[in-house]
Coordinates of C-alpha atoms in Angstrom, one line a residue:
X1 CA -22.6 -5.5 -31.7
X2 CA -22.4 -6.1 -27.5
X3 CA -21.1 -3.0 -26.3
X4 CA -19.1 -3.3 -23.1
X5 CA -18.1 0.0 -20.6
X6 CA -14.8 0.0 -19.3
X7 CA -16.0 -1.9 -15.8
X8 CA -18.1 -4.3 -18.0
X9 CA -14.6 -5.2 -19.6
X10 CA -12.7 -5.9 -16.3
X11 CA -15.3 -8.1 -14.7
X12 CA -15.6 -9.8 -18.0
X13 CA -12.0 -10.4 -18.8
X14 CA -10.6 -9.9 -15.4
X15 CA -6.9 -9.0 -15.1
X16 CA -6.0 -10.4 -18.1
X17 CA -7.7 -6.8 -19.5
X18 CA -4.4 -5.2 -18.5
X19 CA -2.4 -7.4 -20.0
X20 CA -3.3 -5.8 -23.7
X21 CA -0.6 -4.0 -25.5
X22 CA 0.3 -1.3 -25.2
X23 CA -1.3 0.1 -28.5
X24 CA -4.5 -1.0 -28.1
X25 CA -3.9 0.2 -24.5
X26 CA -4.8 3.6 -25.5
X27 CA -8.5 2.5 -28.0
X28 CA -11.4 3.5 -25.9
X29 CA -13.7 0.9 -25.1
X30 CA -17.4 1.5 -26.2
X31 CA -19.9 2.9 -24.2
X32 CA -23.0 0.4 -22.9
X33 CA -26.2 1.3 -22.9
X34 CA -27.6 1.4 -19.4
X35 CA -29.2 3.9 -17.2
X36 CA -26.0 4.4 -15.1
X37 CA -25.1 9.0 -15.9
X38 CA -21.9 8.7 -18.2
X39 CA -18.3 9.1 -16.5
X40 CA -17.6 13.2 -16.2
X41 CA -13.9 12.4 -17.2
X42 CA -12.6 9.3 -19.5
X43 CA -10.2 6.7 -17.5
X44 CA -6.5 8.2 -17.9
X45 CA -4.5 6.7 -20.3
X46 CA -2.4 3.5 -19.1
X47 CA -4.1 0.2 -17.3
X48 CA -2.9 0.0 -13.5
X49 CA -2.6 -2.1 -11.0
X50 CA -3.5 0.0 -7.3
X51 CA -1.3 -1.3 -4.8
X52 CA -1.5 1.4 -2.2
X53 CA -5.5 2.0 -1.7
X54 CA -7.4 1.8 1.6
X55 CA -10.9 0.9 2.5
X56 CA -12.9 2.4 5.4
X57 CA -16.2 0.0 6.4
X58 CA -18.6 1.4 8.1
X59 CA -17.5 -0.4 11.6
X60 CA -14.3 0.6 11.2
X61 CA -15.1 3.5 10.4
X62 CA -17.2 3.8 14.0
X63 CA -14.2 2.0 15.6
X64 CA -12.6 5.0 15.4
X65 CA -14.7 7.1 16.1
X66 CA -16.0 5.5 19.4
X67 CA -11.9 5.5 20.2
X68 CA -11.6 9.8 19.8
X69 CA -9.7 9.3 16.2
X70 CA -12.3 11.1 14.1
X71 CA -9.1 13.2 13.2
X72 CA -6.1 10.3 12.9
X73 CA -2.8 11.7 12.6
X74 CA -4.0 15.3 12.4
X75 CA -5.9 15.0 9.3
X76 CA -9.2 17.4 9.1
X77 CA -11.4 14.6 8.6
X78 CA -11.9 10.9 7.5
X79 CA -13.1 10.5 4.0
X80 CA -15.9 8.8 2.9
X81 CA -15.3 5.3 1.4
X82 CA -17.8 2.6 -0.6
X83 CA -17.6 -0.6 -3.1
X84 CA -19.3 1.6 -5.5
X85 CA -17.7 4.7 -5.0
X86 CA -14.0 3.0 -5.2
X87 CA -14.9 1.2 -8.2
X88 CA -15.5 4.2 -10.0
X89 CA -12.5 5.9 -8.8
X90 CA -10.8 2.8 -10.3
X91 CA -13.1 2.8 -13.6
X92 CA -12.1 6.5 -13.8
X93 CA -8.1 6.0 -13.3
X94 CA -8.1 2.6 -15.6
X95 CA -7.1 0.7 -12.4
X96 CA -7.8 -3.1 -13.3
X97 CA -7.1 -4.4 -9.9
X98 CA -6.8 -2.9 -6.2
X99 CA -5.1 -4.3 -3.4
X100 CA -6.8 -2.5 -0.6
X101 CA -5.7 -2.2 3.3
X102 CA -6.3 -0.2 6.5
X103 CA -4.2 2.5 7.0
X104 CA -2.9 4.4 10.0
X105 CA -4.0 3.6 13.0
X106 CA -5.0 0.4 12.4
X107 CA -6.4 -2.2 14.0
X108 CA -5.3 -2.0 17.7
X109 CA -7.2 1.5 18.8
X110 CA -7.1 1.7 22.6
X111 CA -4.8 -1.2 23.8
X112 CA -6.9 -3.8 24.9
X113 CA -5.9 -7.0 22.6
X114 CA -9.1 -9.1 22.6
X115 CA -10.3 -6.0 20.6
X116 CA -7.6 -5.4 18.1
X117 CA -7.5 -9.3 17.5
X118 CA -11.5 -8.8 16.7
X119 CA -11.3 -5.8 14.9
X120 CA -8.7 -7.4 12.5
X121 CA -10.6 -10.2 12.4
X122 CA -13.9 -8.0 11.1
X123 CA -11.9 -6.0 8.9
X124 CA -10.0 -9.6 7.2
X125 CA -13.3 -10.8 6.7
X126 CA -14.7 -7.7 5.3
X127 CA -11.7 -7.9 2.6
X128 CA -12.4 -11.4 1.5
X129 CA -16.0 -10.3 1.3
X130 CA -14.6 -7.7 -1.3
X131 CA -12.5 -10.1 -3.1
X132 CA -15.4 -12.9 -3.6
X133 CA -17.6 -10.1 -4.6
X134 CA -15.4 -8.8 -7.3
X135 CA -12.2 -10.9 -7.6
X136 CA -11.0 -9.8 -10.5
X137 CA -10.8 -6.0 -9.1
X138 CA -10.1 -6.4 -5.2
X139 CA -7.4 -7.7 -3.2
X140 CA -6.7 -7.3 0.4
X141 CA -3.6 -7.0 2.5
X142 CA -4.9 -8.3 6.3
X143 CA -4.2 -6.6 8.9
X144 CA -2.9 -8.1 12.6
X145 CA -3.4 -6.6 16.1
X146 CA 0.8 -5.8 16.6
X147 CA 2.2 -5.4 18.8
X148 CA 0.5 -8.7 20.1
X149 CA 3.0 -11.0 18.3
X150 CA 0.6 -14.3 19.5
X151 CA -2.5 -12.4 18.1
X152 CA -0.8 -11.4 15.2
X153 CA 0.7 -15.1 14.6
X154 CA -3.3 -16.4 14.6
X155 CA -4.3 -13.9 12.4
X156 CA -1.6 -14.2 9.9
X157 CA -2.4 -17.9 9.6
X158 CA -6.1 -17.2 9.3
X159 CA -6.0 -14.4 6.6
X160 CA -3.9 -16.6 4.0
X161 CA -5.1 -20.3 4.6
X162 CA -9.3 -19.1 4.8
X163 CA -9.5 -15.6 3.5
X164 CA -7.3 -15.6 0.8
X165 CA -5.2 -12.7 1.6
X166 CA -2.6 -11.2 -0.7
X167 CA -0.5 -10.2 1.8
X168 CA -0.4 -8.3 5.2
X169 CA 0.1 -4.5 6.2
X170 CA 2.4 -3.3 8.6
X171 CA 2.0 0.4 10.1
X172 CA 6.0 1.9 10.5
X173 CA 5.5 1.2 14.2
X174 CA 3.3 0.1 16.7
X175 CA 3.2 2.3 19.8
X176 CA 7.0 2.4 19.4
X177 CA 8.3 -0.9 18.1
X178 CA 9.7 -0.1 15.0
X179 CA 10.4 -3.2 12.5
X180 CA 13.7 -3.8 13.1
X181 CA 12.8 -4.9 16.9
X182 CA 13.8 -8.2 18.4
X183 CA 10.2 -9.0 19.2
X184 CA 9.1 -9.5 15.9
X185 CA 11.1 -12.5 15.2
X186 CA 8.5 -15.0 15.2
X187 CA 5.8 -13.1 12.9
X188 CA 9.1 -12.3 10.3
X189 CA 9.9 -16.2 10.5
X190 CA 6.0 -16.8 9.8
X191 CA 5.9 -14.3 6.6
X192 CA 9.2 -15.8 5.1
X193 CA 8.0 -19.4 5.4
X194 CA 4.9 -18.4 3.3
X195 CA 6.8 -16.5 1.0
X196 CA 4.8 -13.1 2.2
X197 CA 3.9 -10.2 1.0
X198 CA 4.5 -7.3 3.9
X199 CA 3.2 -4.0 2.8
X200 CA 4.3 -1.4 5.0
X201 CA 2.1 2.1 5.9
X202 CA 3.7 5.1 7.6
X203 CA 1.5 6.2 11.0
X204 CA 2.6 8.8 13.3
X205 CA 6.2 8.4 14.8
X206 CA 6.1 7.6 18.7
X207 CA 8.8 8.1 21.4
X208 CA 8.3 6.7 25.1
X209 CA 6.1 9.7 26.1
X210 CA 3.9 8.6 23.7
X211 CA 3.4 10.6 19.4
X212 CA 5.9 12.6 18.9
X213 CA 4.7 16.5 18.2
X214 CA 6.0 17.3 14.8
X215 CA 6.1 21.5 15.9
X216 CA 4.5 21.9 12.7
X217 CA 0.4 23.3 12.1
X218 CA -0.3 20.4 9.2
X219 CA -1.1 16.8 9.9
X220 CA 1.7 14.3 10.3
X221 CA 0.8 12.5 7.0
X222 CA 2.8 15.7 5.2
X223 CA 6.5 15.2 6.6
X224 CA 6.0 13.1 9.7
X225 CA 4.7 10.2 7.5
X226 CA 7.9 9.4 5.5
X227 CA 10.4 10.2 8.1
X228 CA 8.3 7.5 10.1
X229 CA 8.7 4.9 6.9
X230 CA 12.5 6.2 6.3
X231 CA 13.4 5.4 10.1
X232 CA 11.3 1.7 10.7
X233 CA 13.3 1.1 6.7
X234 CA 16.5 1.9 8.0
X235 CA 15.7 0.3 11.5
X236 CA 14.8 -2.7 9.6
X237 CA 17.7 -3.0 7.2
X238 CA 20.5 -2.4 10.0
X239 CA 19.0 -5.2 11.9
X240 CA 19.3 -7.1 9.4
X241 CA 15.8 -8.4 8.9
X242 CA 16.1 -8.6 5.0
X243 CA 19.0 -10.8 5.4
X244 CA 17.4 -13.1 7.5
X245 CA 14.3 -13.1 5.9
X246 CA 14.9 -12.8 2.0
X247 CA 11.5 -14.7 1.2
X248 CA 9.5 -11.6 3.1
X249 CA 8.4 -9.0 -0.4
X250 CA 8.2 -6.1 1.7
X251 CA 6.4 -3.0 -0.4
X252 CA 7.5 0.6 0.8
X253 CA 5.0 3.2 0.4
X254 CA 4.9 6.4 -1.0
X255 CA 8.2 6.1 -3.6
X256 CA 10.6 5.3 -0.6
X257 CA 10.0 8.0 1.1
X258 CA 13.4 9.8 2.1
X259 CA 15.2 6.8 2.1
X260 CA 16.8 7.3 -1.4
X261 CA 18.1 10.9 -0.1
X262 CA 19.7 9.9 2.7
X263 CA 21.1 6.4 2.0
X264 CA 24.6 6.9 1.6
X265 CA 24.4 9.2 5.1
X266 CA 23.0 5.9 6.5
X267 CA 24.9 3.3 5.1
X268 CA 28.2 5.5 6.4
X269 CA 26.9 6.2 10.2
X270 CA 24.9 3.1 10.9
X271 CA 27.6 0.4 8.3
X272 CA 30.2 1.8 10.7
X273 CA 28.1 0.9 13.8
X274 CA 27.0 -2.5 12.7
X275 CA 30.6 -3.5 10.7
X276 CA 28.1 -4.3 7.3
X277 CA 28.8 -2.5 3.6
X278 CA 25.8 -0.9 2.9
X279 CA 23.7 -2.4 4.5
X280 CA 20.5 -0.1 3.7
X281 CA 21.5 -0.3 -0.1
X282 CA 21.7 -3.8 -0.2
X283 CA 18.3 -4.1 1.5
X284 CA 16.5 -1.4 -1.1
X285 CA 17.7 -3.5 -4.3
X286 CA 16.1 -6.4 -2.2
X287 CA 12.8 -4.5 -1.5
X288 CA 9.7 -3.5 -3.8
X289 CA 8.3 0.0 -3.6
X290 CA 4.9 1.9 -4.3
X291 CA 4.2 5.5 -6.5
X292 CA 1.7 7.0 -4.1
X293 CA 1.6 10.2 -3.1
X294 CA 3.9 13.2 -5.1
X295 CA 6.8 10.9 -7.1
X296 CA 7.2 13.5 -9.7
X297 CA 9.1 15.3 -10.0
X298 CA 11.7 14.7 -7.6
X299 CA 11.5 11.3 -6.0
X300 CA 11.1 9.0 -9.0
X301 CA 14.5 10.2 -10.2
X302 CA 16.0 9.4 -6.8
X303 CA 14.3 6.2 -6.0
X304 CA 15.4 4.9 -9.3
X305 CA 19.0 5.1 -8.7
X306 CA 18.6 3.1 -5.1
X307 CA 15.8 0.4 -6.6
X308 CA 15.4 -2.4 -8.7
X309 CA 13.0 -0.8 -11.3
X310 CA 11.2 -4.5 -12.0
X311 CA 9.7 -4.0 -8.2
X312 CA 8.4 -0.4 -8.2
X313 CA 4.7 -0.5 -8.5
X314 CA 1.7 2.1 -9.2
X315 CA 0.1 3.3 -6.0
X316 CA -2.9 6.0 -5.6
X317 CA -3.5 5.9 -2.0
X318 CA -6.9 6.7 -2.4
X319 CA -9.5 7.5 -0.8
X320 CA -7.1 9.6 1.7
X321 CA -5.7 11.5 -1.5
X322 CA -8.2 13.2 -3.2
X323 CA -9.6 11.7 -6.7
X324 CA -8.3 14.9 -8.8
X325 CA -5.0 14.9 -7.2
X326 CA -4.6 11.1 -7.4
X327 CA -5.8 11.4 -11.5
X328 CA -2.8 14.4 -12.2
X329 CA -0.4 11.9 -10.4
X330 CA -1.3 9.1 -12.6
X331 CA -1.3 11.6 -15.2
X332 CA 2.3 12.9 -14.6
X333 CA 3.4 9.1 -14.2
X334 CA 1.8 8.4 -17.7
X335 CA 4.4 11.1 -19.0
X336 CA 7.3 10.7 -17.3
X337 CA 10.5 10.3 -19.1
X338 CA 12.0 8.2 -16.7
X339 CA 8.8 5.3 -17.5
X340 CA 9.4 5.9 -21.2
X341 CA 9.6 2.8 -23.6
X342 CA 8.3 -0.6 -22.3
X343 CA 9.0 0.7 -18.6
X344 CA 5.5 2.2 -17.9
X345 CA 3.9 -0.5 -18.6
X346 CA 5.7 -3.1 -16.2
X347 CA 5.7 0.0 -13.5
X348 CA 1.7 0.4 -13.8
X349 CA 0.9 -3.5 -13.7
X350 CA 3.6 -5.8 -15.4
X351 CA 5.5 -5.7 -12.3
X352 CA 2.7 -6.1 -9.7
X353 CA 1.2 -9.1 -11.8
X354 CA 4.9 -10.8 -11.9
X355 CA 4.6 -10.2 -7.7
X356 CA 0.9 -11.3 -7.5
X357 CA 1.3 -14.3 -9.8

């Protein structure tokens, strides 16, 4: 009898391994025989699709360091990222597929543009390199050198028609422009003709004097983070750019954020402002949304009264949470009443194969 480890299976049969019912979902797979140490914990329970995971390269990862952001956003230190390492954080979680990106700060470090148009260049190609070497477990979201809207334009064009990009990443703002500014026009025109994928990533909020000091001794990827993705949302959806622009699949991170809280507040202030009925309401129905981070047990309830529950995708936002932490997430999510019945499985893959497809 072949005997095939739970990797073995993926590269084998691809996605189409997460695709089994849900029954034989939870029959362990048989263990090879090779001289790899065995697993210290068995993959949790329900196959995923990751669509909030980063990668850190080793020149990216000296990018930032030669810029002074060993410590971006306040956190105590960058972790350490491979290939192997993340495919056995996947093996371990029963993540089929990943769809990795650079996170906060991105691509544009210092201000000059000829190197943020390199740098995203390096880190594109990087991401295809992952996605030939193992295309039935990686995809990449490409990053651009905003607020450069030429540079970005270029790279957009490069990342889908020669590197096979499943999408781009957006940080909430760049130095300032949040997504609902004018200037963006041109790229949101470019996403919607391709029928993009936009996956947004919160970064540290900025005023004109430059980040904005949250008062608070803990890194701004604790509170800062998700009013920075509630604000650029809201900035976005009162500007109307998912009208405009209903081809764009834009993914909010980190189960909306505080956006489900505080809709109604901003539909009332900023509908009276702008003259439109709900406008941030309308635009959440119209957007997808990730689980990374804490969802349970307060912001899964919420977000699921504000979202279309066929576009809310798993998320583990690994490497920058911790393996354990991610695992008890995935955990929890595997549990939840609110994903009970046929709902957990669309949630953890169903949904992100129908927006991958």
């Amino acid at each position: 009898m072949i005997q095939l480890d739970r990797r073995t299976a993926f590269r084998v049969f691809g996605t189409s391994a997460v695709a089994i019912p849900a029954a034989a979902a939870s029959i362990p797979l048989l263990t090879a025989c090779s001289d790899q140490p065995p697993k210290t914990q068995k993959p949790t329970g329900t196959p995923r699709i990751d669509v909030h995971s980063h990668y850190l390269p080793d020149f990216y990862r000296d990018a930032l360091l030669a810029a002074g952001l060993s410590k971006p956003d306040g956190i105590p230190k960058l972790p350490e990222w491979s290939e192997s390492a993340a495919l056995d954080a996947m093996d371990q979680l029963g993540v089929a597929k990943q769809y990795v990106s650079i996170t906060s700060p991105g691509v544009n470090l210092t201000g000059d543009l000829a190197a943020a148009r390199a740098l995203a260049r390096r880190v594109n190609e990087e991401g295809t390199r992952l996605k030939t070497a193992h295309p039935d477990r990686f995809g990449f979201f490409a990053s651009t050198p905003l607020p450069d809207v030429d540079g970005t334009l270029a790279e957009i064009a490069y990342a889908f028609d020669h590197l096979g990009a499943a999408g781009v990443v957006f940080e909430t703002n760049f130095n300032g422009t949040y997504l609902g500014n004018e200037v963006l026009e041109p790229v949101y025109a470019e996403l919607d003709r391709r029928n993009a994928v936009l996956f947004l990533h919160p970064t540290s909020p900025h005023t004109a004097c430059g980040t904005l000091d949250s008062g608070l001794p803990y890194p701004n990827t604790m509170v800062e983070f998700l009013f920075d993705t509630t604000r650029t949302v809201a900035n976005m959806a009162l500007a109307g750019v998912p009208e405009r622009y209903p081809n764009i699949r834009v993914i909010v991170p980190h189960g909306g954020a505080a956006l489900s809280v505080l809709c109604s507040r901003i539909d009332a202030l900023g509908g009276r402002q702008t003259g439109k009925d709900q406008p941030l309401r309308k635009a959440l129905k119209q957007m997808h949304f990730d689980l990374a981070g804490s969802p349970l047990p307060d912001q899964l309830p919420a977000l699921l009264r504000v979202a279309d529950p066929s576009r809310i995708h798993y998320g583990s936002d690994w490497p920058f949470t911790p393996l354990t932490e991610v695992r008890s997430n995935a955990e929890a999510l595997d549990n939840a009443e609110q994903l009970a019945g046929d709902r957990l499985a669309e949630v953890m893959r169903g949904n992100s194969q129908k927006l991958f497809a």
